[in-house]
CSV table of C-alpha atoms and ligand atoms in Angstrom, one decimal:
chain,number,residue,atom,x,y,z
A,12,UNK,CA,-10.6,-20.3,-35.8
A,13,UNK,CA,-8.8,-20.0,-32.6
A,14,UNK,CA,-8.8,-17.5,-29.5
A,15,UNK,CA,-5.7,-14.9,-31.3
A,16,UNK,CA,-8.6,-13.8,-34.0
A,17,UNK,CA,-10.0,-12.1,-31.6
A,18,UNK,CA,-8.7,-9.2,-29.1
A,19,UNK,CA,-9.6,-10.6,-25.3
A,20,UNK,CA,-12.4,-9.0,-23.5
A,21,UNK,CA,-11.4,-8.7,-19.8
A,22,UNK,CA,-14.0,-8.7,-17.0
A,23,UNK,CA,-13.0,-4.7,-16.2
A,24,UNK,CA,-10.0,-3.2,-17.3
A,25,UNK,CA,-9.1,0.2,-16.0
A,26,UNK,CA,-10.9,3.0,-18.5
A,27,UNK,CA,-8.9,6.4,-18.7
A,28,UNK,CA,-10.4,9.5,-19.5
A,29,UNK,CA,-8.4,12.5,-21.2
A,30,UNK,CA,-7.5,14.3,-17.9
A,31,UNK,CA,-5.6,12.2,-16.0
A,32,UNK,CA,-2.0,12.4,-18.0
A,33,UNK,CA,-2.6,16.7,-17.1
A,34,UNK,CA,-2.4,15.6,-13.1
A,35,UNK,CA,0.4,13.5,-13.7
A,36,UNK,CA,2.7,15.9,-16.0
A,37,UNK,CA,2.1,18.6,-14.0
A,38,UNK,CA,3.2,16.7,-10.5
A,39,UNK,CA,6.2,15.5,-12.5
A,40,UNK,CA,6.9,18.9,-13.8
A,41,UNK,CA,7.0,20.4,-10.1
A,42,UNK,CA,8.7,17.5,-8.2
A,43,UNK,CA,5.5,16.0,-6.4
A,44,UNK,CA,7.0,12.7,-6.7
A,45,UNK,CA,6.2,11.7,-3.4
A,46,UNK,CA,3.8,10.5,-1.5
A,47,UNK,CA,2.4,13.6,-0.1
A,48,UNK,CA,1.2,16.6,-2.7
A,49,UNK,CA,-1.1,18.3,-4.3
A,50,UNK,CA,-2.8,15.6,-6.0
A,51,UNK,CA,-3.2,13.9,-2.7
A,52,UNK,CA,-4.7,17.1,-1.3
A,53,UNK,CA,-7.1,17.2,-4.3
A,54,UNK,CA,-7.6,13.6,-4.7
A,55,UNK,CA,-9.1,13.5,-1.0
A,56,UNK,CA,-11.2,16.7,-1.5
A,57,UNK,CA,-13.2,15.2,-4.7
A,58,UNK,CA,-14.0,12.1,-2.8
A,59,UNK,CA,-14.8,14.2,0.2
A,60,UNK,CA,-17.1,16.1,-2.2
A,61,UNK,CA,-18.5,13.3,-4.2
A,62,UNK,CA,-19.4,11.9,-1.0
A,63,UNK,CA,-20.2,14.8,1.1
A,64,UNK,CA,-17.9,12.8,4.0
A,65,UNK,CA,-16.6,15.5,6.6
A,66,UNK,CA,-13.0,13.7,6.1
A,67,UNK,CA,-10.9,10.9,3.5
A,68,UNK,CA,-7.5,9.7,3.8
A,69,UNK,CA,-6.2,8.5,0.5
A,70,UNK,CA,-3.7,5.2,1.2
A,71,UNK,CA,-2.3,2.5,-0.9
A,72,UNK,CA,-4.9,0.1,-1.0
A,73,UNK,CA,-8.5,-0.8,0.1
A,74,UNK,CA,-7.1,-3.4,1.9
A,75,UNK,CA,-4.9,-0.8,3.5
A,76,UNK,CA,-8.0,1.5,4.7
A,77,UNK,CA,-10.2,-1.7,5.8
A,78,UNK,CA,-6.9,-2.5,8.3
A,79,UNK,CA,-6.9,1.0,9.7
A,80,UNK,CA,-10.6,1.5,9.7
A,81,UNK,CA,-10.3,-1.8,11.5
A,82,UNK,CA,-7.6,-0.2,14.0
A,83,UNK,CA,-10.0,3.3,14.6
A,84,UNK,CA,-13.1,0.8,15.7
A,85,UNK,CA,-10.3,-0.6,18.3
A,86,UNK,CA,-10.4,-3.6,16.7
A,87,UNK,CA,-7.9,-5.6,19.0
A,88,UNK,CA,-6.5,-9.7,19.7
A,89,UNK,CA,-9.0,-11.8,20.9
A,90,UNK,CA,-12.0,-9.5,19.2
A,91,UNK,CA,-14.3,-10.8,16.4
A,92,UNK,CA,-15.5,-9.1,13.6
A,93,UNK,CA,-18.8,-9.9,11.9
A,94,UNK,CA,-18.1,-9.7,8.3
A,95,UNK,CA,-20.0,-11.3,5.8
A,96,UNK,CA,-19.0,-14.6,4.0
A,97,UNK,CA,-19.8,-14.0,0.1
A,98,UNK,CA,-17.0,-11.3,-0.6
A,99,UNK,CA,-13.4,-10.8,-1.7
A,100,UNK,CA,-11.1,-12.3,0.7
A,101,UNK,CA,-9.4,-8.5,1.2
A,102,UNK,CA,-12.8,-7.6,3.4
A,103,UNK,CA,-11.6,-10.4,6.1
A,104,UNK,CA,-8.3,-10.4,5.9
A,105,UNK,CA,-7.3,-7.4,8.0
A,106,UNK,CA,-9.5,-8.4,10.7
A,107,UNK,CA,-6.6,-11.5,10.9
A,108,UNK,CA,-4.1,-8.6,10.6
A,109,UNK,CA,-5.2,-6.7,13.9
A,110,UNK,CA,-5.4,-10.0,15.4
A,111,UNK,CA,-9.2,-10.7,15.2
A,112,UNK,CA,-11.3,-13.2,14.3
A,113,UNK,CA,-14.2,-12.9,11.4
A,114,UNK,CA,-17.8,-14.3,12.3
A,115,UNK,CA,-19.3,-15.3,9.0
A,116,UNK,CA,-23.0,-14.2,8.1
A,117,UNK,CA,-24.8,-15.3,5.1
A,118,UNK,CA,-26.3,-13.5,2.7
A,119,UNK,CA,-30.3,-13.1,1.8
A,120,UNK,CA,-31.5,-14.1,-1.7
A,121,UNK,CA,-32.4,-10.6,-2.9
A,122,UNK,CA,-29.6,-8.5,-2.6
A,123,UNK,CA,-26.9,-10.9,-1.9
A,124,UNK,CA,-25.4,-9.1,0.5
A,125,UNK,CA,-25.5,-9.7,4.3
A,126,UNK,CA,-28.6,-11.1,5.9
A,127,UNK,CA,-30.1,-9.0,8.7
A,128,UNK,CA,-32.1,-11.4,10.1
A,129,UNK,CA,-28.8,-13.9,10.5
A,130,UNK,CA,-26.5,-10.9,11.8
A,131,UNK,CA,-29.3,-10.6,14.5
A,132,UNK,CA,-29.0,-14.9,15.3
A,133,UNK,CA,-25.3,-14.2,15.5
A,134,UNK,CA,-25.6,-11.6,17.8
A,135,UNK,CA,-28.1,-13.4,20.1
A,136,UNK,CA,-26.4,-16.3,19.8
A,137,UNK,CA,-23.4,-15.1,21.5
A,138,UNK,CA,-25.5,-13.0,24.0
A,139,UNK,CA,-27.1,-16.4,24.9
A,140,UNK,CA,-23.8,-18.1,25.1
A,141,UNK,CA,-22.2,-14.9,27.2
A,142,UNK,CA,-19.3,-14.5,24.9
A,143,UNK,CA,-18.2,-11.0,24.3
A,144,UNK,CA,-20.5,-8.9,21.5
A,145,UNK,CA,-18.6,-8.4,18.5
A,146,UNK,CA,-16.1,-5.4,18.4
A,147,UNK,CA,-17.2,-4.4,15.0
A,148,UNK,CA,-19.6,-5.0,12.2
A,149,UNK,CA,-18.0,-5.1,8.7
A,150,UNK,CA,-20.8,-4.5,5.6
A,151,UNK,CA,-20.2,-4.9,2.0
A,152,UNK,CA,-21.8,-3.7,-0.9
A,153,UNK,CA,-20.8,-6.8,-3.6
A,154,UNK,CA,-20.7,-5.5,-7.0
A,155,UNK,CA,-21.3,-2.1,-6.5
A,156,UNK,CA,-25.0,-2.9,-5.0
A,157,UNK,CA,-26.9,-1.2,-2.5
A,158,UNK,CA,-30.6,-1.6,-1.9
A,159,UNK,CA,-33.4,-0.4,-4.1
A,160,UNK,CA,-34.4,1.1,-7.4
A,161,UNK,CA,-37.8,1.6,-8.9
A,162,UNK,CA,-36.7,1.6,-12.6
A,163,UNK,CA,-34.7,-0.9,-12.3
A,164,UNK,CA,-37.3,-3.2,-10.8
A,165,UNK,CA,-39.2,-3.9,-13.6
A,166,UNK,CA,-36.0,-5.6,-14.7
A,167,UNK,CA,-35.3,-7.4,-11.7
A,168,UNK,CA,-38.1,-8.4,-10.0
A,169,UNK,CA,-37.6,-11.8,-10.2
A,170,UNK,CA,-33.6,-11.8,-9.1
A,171,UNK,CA,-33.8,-9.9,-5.9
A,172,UNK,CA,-30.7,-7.6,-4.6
A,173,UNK,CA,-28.5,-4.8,-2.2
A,174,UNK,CA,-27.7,-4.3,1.1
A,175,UNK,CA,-31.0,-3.9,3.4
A,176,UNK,CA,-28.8,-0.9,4.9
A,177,UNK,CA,-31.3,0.3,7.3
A,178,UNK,CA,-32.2,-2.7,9.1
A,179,UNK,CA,-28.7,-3.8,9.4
A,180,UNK,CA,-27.9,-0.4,11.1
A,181,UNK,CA,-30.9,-0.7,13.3
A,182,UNK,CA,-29.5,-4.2,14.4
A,183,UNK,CA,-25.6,-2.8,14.8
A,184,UNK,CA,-26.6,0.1,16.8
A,185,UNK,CA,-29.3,-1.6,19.0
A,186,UNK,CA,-25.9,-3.7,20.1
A,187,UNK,CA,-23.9,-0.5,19.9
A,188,UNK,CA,-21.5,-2.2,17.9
A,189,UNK,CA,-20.0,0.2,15.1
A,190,UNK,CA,-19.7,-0.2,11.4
A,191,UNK,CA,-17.3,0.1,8.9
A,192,UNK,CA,-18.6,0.0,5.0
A,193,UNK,CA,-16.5,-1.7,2.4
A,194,UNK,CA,-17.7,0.1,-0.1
A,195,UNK,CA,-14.7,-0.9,-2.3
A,196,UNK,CA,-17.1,-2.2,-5.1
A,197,UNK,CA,-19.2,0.4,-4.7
A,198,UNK,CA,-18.0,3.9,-5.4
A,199,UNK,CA,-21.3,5.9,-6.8
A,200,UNK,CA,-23.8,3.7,-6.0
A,201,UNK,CA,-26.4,4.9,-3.3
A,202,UNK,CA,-29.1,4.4,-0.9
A,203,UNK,CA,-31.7,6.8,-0.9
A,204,UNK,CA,-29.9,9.3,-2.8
A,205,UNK,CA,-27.1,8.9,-0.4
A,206,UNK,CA,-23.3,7.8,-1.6
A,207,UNK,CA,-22.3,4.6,-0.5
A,208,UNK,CA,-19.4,4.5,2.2
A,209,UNK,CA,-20.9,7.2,4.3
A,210,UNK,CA,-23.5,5.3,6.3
A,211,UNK,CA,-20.9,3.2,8.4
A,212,UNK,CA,-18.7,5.0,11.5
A,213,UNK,CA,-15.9,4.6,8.7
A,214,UNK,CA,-16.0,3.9,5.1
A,215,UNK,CA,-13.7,2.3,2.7
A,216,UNK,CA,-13.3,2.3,-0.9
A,217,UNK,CA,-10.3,1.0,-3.6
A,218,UNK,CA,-9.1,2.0,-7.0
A,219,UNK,CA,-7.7,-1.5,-7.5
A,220,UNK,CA,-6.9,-2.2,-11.6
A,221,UNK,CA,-10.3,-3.5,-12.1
A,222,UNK,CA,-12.9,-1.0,-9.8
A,223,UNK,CA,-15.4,1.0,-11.5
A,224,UNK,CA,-12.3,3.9,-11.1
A,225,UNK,CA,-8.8,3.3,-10.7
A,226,UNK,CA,-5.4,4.9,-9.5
A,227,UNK,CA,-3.4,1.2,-10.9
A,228,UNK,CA,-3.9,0.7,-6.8
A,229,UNK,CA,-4.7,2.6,-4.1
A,230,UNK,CA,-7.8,2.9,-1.2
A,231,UNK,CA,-9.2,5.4,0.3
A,232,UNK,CA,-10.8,6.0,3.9
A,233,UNK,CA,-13.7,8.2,4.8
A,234,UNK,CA,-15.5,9.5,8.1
A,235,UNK,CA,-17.3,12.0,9.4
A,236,UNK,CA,-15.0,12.8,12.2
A,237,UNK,CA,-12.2,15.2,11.2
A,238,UNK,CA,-9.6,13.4,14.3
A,239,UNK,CA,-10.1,10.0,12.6
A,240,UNK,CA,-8.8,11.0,9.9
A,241,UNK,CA,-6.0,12.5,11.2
A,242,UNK,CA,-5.3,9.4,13.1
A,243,UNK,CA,-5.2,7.4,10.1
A,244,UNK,CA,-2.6,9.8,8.0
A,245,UNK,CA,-0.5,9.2,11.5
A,246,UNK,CA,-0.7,5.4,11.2
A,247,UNK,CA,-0.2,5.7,7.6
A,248,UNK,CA,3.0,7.2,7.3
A,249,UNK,CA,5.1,5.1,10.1
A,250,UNK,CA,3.6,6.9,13.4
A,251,UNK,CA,5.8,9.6,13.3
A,252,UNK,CA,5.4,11.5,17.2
A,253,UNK,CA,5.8,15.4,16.9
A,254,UNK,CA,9.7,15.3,16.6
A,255,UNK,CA,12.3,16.2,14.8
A,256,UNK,CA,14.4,12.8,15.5
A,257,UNK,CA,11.9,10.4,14.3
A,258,UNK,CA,10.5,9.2,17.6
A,259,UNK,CA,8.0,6.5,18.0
A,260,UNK,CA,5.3,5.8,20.3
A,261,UNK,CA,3.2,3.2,18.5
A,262,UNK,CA,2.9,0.9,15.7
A,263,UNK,CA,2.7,2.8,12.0
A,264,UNK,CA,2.4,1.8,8.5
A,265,UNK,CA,3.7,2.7,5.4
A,266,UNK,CA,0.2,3.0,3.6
A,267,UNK,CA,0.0,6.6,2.0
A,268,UNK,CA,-0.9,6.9,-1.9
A,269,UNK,CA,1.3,8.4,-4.2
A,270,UNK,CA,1.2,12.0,-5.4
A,271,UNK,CA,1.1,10.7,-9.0
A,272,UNK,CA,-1.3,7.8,-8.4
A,273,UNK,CA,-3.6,10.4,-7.1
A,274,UNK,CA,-3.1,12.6,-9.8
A,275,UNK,CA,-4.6,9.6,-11.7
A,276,UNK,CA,-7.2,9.5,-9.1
A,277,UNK,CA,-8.0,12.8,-9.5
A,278,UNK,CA,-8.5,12.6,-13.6
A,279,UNK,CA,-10.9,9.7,-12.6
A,280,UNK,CA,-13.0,10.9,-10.3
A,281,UNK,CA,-14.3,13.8,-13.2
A,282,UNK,CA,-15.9,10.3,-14.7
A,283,UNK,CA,-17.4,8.9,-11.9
A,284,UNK,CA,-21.4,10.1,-13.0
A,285,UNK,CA,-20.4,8.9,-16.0
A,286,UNK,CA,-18.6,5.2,-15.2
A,287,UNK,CA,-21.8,4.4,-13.2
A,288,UNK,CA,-24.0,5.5,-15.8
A,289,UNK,CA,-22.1,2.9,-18.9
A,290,UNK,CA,-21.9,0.6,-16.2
A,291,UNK,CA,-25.4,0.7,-15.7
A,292,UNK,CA,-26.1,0.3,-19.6
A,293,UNK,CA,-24.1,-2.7,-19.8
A,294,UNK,CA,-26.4,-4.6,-17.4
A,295,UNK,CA,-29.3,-3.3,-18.9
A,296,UNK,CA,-27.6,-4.3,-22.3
A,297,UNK,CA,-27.2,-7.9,-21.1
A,298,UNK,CA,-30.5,-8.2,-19.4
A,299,UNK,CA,-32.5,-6.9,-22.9
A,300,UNK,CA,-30.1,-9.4,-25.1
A,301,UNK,CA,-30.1,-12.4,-22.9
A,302,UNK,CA,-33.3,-12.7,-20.7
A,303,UNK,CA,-34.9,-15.2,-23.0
A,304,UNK,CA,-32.4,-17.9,-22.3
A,305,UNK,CA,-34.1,-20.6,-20.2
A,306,UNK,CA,-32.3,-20.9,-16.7
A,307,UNK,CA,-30.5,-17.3,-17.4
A,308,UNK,CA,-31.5,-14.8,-14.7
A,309,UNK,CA,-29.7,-11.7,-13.8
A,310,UNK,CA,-28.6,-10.1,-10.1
A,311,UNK,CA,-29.2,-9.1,-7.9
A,312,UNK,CA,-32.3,-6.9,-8.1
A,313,UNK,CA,-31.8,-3.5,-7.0
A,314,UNK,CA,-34.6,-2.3,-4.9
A,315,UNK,CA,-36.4,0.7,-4.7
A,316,UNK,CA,-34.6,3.7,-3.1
A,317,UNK,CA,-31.1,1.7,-4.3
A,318,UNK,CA,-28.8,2.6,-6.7
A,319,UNK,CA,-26.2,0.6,-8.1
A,320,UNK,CA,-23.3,1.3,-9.9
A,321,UNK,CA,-23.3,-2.4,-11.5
A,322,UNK,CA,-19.5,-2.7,-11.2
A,323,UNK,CA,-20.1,-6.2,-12.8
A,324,UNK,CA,-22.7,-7.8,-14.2
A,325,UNK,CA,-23.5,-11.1,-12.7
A,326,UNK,CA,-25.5,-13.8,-13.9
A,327,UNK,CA,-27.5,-16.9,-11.8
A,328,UNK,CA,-27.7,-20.2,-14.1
A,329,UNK,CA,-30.4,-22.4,-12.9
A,330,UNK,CA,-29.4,-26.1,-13.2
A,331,UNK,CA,-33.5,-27.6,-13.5
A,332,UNK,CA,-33.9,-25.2,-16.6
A,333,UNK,CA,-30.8,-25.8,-18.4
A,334,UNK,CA,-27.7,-27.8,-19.1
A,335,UNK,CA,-25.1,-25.2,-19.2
A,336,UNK,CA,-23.1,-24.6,-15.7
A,337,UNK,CA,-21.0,-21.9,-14.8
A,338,UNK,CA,-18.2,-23.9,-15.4
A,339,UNK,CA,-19.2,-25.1,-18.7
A,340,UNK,CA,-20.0,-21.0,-19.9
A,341,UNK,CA,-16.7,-19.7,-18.6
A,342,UNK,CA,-14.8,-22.0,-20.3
A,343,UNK,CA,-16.7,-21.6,-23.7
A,344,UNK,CA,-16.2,-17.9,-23.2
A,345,UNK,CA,-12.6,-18.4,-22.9
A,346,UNK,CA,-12.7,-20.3,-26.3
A,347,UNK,CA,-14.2,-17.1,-27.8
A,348,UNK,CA,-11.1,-14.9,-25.8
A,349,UNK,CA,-13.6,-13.1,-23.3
A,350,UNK,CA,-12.9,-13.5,-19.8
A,351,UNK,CA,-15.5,-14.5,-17.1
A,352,UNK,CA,-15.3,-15.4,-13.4
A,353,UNK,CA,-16.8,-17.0,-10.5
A,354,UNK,CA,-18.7,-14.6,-8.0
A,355,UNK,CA,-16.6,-14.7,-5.0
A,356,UNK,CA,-16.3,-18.3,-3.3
A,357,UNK,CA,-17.3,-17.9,0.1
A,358,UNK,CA,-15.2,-17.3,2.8
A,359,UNK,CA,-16.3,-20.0,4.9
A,360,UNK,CA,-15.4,-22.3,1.9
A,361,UNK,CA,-11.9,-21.0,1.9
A,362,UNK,CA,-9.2,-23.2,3.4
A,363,UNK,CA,-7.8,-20.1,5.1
A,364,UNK,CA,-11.1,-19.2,7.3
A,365,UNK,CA,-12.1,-23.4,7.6
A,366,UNK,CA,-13.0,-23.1,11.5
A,367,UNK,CA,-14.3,-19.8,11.6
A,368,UNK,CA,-18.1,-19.3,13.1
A,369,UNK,CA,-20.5,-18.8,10.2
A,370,UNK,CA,-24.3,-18.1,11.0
A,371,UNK,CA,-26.4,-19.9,7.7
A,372,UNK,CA,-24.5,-20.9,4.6
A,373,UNK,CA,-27.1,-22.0,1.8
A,374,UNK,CA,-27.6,-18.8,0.1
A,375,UNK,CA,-24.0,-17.4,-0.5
A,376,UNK,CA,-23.0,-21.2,-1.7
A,377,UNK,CA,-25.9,-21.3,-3.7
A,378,UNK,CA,-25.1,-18.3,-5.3
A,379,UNK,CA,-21.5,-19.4,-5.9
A,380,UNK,CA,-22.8,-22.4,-7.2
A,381,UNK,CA,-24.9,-21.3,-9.8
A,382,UNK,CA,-23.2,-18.1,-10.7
A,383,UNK,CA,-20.8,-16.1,-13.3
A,384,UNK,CA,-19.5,-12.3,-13.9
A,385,UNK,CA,-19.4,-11.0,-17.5
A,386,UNK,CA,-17.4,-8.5,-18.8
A,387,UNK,CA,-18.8,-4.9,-17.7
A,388,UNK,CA,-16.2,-2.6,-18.5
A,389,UNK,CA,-17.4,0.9,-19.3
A,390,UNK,CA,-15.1,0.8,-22.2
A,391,UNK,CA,-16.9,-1.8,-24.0
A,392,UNK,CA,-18.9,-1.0,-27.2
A,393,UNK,CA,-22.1,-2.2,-28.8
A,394,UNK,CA,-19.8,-4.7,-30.6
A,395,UNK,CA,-18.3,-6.2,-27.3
A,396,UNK,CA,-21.0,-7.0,-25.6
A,397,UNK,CA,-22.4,-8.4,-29.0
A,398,UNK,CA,-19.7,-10.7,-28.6
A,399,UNK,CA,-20.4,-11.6,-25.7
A,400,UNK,CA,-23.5,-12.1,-25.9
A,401,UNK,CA,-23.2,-14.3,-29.3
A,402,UNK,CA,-21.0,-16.4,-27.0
A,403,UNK,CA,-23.5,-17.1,-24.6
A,404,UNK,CA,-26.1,-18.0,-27.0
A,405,UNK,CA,-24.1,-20.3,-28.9
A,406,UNK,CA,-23.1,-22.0,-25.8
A,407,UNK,CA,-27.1,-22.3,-24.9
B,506,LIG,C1,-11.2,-4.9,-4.2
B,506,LIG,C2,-11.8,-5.1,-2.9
B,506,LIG,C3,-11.2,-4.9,-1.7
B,506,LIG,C4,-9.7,-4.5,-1.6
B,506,LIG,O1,-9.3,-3.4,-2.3
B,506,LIG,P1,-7.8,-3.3,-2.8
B,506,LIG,O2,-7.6,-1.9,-3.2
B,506,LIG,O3,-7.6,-4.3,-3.9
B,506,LIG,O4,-6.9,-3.7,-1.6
B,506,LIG,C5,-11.9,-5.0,-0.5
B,506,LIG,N1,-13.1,-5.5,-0.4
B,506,LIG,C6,-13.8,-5.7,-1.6
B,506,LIG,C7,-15.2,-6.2,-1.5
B,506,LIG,C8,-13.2,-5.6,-2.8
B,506,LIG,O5,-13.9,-5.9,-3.9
């Protein structure tokens, strides 16, 4: 009775649909083996469409768009970036790469996503101390959630949940500091009808492996202003000046996407309604088979007006109601061949970012503390998530 009985359950493997092989043969069959094409063209268009953003680049990674989102909100040495601390390391990192430094702000109970109420103590506190403001606000949408959903609340009442996007706009702009949206968890989720990545001056999402869609890697950039854009296919593809001798002027990347990775892209982006929807199941699933556990609660709530594409489902243990940690779970999981994981450790726990500023700390830690990500991939059926959930039970 060991772990090769079983096939592993992964936390959220990349799900093809039937379409995607017709992209790629046919940019093999014409020689679009490049990083330029007509599946790039395309690519760009559905997202532009799904999103109803005036403008996308498609690049390489979302790490890749975040650094050049970074770049168009002049993000320079010396600046900071607020940013918030409970998120994948790839959010801060490229404000390190244009030679900035984060400001970490906590995250409110609810949604777990950046508090509004410490964003605006961060900003007065560096009024107060006459520092410089801020060259750029950075807000994330962790697993896929936004803010607010009636149906869902009945469900998640007691867990709280997204991004309070209007009142941390009202706080950026009263500073007139701008906003880029790492959406990168977050592709078809919205706020008040509205598709995530299009509320920020610039907005960022990734088809990473394990995203709600993939390419195998890639990112993609979108804003409503048409010149950004074209700034950001400049960067992207070494800063080539208008010349036939390859003449240089500033600093470029090589960040584009391939014309056959977006000929995936494009196959995936027909499944999007439908990724988000499965997605959505599985959480409901969970919620239904497990909320009588003692000390199990799910999150974060989505409240009304938010909609979520529940990338992951995410659990909170609480340690007064019951003896299993998150520790303990993930490794009796693994026993049973189904992967788990940690919510993201806070950045202003990670060795790399130890003296950065960091405006409150207990929620995000809490949260890391207590919780745990199941496996949510939309390919999972009925008798997955049994297993799954068998796992947990016997491990209560
Ligand atoms: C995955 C992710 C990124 C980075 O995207 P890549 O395509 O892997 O570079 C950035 N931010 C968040 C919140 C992510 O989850």
């Amino acid at each position: 009775m060991r772990s090769q009985d079983y096939d592993r359950l992964y936390l959220s493997p990349p799900h093809l649909g039937r379409h995607e092989i017709n992209y790629l043969h046919k940019a093999l069959e014409d020689n679009w083996v490049a990083p330029v094409g007509p599946n790039l063209d395309g690519f760009e268009r559905d997202i532009c469409e799904f999103t109803e953003a005036q403008a996308c680049v498609a690049l390489s990674s979302g790490t890749a768009a975040i650094h050049l989102g970074l770049k168009l909100l002049e993000v320079e040495a010396g600046d900071e970036v607020l940013c918030p601390s409970f998120t994948f390391v790839a959010t801060a990192n490229p404000i390190v790469y244009c030679g900035g430094t984060p400001v970490f702000i906590d995250s409110e109970p609810d949604t777990w996503n950046m508090c509004p109420q410490r964003l605006r103590e961060a900003l007065q506190a560096r009024v107060a101390g006459g520092q410089r403001l801020p060259r750029a606000l950075i807000i994330v949408h962790l697993y896929g959630m936004p803010a607010r959903l009636d149906e869902l609340l009945a469900v998640a009442r007691e867990y709280g949940m997204p991004a309070r996007l209007d009142e941390l706009l009202a706080v950026a702009r009263e500073y007139g500091i701008p906003v880029l949206e790492d959406a990168a968890e977050a592709l078809g989720a919205r706020y008040k009808g509205q598709p995530l990545g299009t509320f920020g001056d610039v907005g960022v999402f990734s088809f990473n492996g394990n995203k709600i869609l993939t390419t195998s890697g890639g990112g993609a950039l979108v804003t409503n202003r048409p010149e950004w854009a074209a700034k950001v296919r400049f960067w992207a593809t070494q800063a080539r000046d208008q010349a036939a001798h390859y003449q240089h002027s500033e600093l470029g990347y090589n960040y584009r996407l391939s014309n056959l990775l977006a000929g995936i892209g494009r196959g995936q982006m027909e499944l999007l309604e439908d990724r988000v929807k499965k997605r959505r199941e599985i959480y409901l699933w969970y919620c239904d088979k497990l909320r009588h556990l003692p000390g199990l609660a799910f999150g974060p709530a989505e409240p009304a007006g938010s909609r979520s594409n529940r990338w992951l489902t995410t659990i909170l243990l609480d340690a007064e109601q019951t003896a299993v940690t998150p520790e303990h779970l993930r490794l009796h999981l693994e026993t049973r061949n189904i992967e788990s994981r940690p919510l993201w450790k806070p950045l202003h726990l990670q060795p790399l970012f130890a003296d950065t500023p960091m405006y409150g700390s207990a929620v995000c830690e809490n949260l890391f503390t207590r919780g745990l990500c199941l496996p949510s991939g939309s390919a999972m059926t009925e008798g997955d998530l049994r297993r799954v959930a068998d796992a947990i039970e016997e491990a209560f």
